[in-house]
mmCIF file of C-alpha atoms in Angstrom:
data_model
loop_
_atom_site.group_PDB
_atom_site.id
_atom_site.type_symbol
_atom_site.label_atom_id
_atom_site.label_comp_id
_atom_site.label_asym_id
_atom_site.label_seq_id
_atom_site.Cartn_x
_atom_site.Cartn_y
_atom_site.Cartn_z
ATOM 1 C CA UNK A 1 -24.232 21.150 -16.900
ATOM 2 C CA UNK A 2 -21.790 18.489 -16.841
ATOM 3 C CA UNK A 3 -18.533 18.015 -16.271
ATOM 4 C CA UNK A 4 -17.956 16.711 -19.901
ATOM 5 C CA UNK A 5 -19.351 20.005 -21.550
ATOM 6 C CA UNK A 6 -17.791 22.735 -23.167
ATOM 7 C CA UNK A 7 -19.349 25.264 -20.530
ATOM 8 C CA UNK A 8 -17.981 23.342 -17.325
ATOM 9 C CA UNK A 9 -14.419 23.320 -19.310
ATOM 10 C CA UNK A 10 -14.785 26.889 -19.925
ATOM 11 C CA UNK A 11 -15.892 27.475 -16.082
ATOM 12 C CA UNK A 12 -13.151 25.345 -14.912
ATOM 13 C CA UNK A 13 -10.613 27.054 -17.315
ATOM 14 C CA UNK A 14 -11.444 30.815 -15.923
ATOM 15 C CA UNK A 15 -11.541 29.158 -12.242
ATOM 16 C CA UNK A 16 -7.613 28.881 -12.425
ATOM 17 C CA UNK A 17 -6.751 26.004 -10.408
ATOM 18 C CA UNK A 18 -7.807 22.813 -9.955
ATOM 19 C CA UNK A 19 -11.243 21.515 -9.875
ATOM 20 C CA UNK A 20 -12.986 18.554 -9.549
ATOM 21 C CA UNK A 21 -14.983 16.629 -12.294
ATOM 22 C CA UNK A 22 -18.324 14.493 -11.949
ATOM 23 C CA UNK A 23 -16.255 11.462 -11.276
ATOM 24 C CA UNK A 24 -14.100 12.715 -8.701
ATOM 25 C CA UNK A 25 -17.099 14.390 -7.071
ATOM 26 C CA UNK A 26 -19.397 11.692 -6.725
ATOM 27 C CA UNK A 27 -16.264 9.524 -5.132
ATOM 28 C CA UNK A 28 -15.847 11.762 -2.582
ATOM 29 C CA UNK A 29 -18.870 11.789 -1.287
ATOM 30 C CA UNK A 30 -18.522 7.916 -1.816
ATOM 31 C CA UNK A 31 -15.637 7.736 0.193
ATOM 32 C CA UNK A 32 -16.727 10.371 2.888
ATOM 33 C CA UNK A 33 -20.154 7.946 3.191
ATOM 34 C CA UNK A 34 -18.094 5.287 3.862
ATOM 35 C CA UNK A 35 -16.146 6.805 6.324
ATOM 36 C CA UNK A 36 -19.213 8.349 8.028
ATOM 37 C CA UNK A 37 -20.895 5.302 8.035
ATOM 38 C CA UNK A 38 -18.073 3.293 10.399
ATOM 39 C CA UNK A 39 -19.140 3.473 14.020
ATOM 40 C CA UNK A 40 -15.594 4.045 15.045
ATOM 41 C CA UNK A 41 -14.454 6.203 12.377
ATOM 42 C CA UNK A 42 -17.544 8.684 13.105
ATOM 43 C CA UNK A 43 -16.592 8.661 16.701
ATOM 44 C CA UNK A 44 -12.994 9.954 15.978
ATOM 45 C CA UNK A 45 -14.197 12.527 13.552
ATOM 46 C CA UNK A 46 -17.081 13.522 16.026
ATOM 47 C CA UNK A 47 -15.365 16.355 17.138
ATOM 48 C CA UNK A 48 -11.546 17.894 16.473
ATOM 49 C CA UNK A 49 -10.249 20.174 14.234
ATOM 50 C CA UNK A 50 -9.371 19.291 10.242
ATOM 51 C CA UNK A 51 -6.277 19.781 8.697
ATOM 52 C CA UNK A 52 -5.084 21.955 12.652
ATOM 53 C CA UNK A 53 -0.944 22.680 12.075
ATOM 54 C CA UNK A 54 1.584 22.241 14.780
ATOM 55 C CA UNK A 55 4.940 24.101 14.727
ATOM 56 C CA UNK A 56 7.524 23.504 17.623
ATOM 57 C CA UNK A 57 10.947 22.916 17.975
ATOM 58 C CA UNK A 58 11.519 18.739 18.201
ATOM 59 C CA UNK A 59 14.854 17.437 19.017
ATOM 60 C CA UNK A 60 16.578 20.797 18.448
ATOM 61 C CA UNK A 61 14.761 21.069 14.980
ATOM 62 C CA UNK A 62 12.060 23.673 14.299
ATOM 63 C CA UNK A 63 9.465 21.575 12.968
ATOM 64 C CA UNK A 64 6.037 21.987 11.535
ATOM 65 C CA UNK A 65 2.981 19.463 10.741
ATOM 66 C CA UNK A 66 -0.562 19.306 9.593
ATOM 67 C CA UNK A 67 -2.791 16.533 10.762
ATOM 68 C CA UNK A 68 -5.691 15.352 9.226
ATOM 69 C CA UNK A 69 -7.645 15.263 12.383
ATOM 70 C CA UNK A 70 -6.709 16.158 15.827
ATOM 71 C CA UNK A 71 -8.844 15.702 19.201
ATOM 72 C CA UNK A 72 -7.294 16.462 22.883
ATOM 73 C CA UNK A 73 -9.978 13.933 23.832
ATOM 74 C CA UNK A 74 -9.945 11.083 21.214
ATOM 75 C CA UNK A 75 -6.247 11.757 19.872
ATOM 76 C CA UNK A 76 -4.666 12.214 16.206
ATOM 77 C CA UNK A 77 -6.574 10.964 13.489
ATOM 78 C CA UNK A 78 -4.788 10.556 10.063
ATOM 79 C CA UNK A 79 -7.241 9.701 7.091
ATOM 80 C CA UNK A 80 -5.657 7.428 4.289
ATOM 81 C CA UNK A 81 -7.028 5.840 1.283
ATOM 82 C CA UNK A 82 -6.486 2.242 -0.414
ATOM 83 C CA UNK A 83 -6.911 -0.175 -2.841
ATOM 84 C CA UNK A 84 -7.775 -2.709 -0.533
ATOM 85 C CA UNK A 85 -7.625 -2.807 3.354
ATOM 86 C CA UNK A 86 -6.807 -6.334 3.315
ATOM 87 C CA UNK A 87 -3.626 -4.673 2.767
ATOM 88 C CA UNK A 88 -3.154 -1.398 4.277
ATOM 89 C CA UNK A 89 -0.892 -2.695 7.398
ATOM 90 C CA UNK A 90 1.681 -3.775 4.448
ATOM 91 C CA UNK A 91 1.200 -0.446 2.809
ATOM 92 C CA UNK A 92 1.441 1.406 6.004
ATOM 93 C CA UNK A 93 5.176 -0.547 6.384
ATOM 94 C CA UNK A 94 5.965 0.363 2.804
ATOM 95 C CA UNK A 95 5.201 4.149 2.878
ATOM 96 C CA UNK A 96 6.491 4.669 6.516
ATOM 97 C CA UNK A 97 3.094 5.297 8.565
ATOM 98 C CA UNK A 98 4.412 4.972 11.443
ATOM 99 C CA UNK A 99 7.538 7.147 10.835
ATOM 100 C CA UNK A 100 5.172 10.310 10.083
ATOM 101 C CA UNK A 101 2.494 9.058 12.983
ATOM 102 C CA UNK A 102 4.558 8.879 15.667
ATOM 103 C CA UNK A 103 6.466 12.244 14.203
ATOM 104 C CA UNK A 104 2.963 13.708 14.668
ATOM 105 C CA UNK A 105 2.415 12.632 18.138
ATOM 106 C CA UNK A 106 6.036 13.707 18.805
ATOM 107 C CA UNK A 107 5.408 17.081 17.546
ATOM 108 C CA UNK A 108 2.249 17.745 19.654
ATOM 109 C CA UNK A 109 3.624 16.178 22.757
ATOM 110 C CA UNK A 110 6.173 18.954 22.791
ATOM 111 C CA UNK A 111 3.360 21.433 22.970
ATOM 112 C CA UNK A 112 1.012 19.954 25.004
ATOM 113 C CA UNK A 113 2.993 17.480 27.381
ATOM 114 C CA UNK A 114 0.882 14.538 26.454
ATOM 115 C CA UNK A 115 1.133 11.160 24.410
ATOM 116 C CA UNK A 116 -2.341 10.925 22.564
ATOM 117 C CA UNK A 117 -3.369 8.170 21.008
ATOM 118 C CA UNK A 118 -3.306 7.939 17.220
ATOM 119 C CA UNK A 119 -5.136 6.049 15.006
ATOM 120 C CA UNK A 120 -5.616 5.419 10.640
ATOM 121 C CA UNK A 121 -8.769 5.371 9.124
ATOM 122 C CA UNK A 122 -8.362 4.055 5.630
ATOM 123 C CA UNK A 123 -11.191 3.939 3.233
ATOM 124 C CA UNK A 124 -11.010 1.930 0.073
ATOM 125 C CA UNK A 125 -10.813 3.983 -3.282
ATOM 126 C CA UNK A 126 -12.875 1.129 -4.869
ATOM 127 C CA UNK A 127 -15.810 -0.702 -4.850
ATOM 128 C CA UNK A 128 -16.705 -1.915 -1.977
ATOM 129 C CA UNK A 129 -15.606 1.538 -0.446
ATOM 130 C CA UNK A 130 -15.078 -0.634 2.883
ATOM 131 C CA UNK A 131 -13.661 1.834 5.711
ATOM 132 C CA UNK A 132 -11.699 0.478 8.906
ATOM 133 C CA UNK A 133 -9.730 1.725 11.794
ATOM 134 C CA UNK A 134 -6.247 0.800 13.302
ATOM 135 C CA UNK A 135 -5.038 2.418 16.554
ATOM 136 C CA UNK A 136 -1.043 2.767 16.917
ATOM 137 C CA UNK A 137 0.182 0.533 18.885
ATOM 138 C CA UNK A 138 2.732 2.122 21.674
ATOM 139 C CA UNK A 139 5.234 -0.321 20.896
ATOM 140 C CA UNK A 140 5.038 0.591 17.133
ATOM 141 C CA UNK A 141 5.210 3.803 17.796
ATOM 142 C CA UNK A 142 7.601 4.386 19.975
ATOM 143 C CA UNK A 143 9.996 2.448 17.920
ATOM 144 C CA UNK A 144 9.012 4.906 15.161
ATOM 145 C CA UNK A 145 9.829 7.832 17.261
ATOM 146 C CA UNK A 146 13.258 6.309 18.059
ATOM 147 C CA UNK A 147 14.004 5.817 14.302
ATOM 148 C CA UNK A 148 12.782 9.632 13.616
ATOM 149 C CA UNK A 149 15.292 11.231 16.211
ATOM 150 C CA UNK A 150 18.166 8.982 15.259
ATOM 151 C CA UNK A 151 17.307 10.693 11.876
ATOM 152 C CA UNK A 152 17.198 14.314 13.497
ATOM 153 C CA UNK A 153 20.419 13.772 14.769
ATOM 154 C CA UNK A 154 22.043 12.570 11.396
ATOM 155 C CA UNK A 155 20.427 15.825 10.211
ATOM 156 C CA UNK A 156 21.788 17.622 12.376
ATOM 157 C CA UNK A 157 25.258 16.151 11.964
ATOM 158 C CA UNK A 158 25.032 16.797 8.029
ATOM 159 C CA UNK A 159 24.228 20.543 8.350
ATOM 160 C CA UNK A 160 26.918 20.758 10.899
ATOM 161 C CA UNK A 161 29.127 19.565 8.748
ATOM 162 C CA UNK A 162 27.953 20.119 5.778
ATOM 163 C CA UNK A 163 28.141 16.221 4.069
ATOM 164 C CA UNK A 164 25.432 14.425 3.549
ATOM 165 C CA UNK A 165 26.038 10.795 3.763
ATOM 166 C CA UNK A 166 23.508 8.635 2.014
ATOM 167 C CA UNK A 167 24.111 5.470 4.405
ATOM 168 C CA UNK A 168 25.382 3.480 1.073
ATOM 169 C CA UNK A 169 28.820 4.935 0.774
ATOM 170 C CA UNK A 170 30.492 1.202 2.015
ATOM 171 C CA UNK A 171 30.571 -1.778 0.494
ATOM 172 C CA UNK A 172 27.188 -4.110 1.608
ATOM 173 C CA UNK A 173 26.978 -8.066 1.926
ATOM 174 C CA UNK A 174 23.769 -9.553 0.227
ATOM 175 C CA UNK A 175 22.534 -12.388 2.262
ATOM 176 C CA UNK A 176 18.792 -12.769 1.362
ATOM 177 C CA UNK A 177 16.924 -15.108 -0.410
#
């Protein structure tokens, strides 16, 4: 039966959390086809452990993560969908990619003693489902993991003393156009 019936709504009801309809379903095996089906994507996801979390202490912080996809021999693999990859290095600027990427690599570098490579595999939500891969550059990323410990400390320095700035308590000049 269907996901539109009376029976799966019932079934879904008594299930008691989430659950996914036709739609949804058939996407995800869409998107996961897509995925599969990029030489370079496959070869990341070859082998690894899903969804593995880290906990360590990072810059005097105890810290905890959970990557998408981790390999000792191919690196950290995060998985991230789109609307269009024509786009995606704009959207990884605008939600902070690199910030949580280079947090990740931080985080396991603590543990193990090693820099991995990371990468993104995005995979368009829409037709044409197209799938591609980025690798982080070192440059990117270690600017990223500069940014991330200034922002420990700052953390640091608000529980300390207990005030927590917001960075806009001066007055700022506009100056763009």
């Amino acid at each position: 039966f269907g996901s539109r019936t009376k029976a799966f709504q019932d079934w879904a009801e008594a299930k008691g959390k989430p659950v996914l309809d036709d739609d949804q379903a058939a996407l995800i095996e869409s998107l996961n086809t897509s995925v599969r089906g990029h030489k370079h994507a496959a070869a990341l996801l070859a082998d690894g452990v899903a969804e593995g979390v880290i906990r360590a202490e990072y810059c005097g912080v105890p810290c905890q993560a959970r990557l998408d996809w981790l390999n000792p021999e191919s690196g950290i693999v995060d998985l991230k969908t789109c609307d269009n990859l024509d786009w995606l290095q704009m959207d990884a600027r605008t939600y902070g990619y690199a910030y949580q990427l280079a947090f990740y690599r931080s985080l396991a570098a603590t543990l193990t003693g090693q820099r991995l490579p990371v990468y993104m595999i995005a995979v368009e939500k829409r037709e044409p489902l197209r799938t591609g891969v980025w690798r982080m550059s070192e440059e990117v990323l270690g600017l990223a993991q500069k940014e991330n410990e200034e922002a420990i400390a700052r953390l640091i320095a608000c529980r300390e003393k207990d005030e927590w700035l917001t960075g806009y308590e001066d007055i700022r000049t506009y100056d763009l156009i």
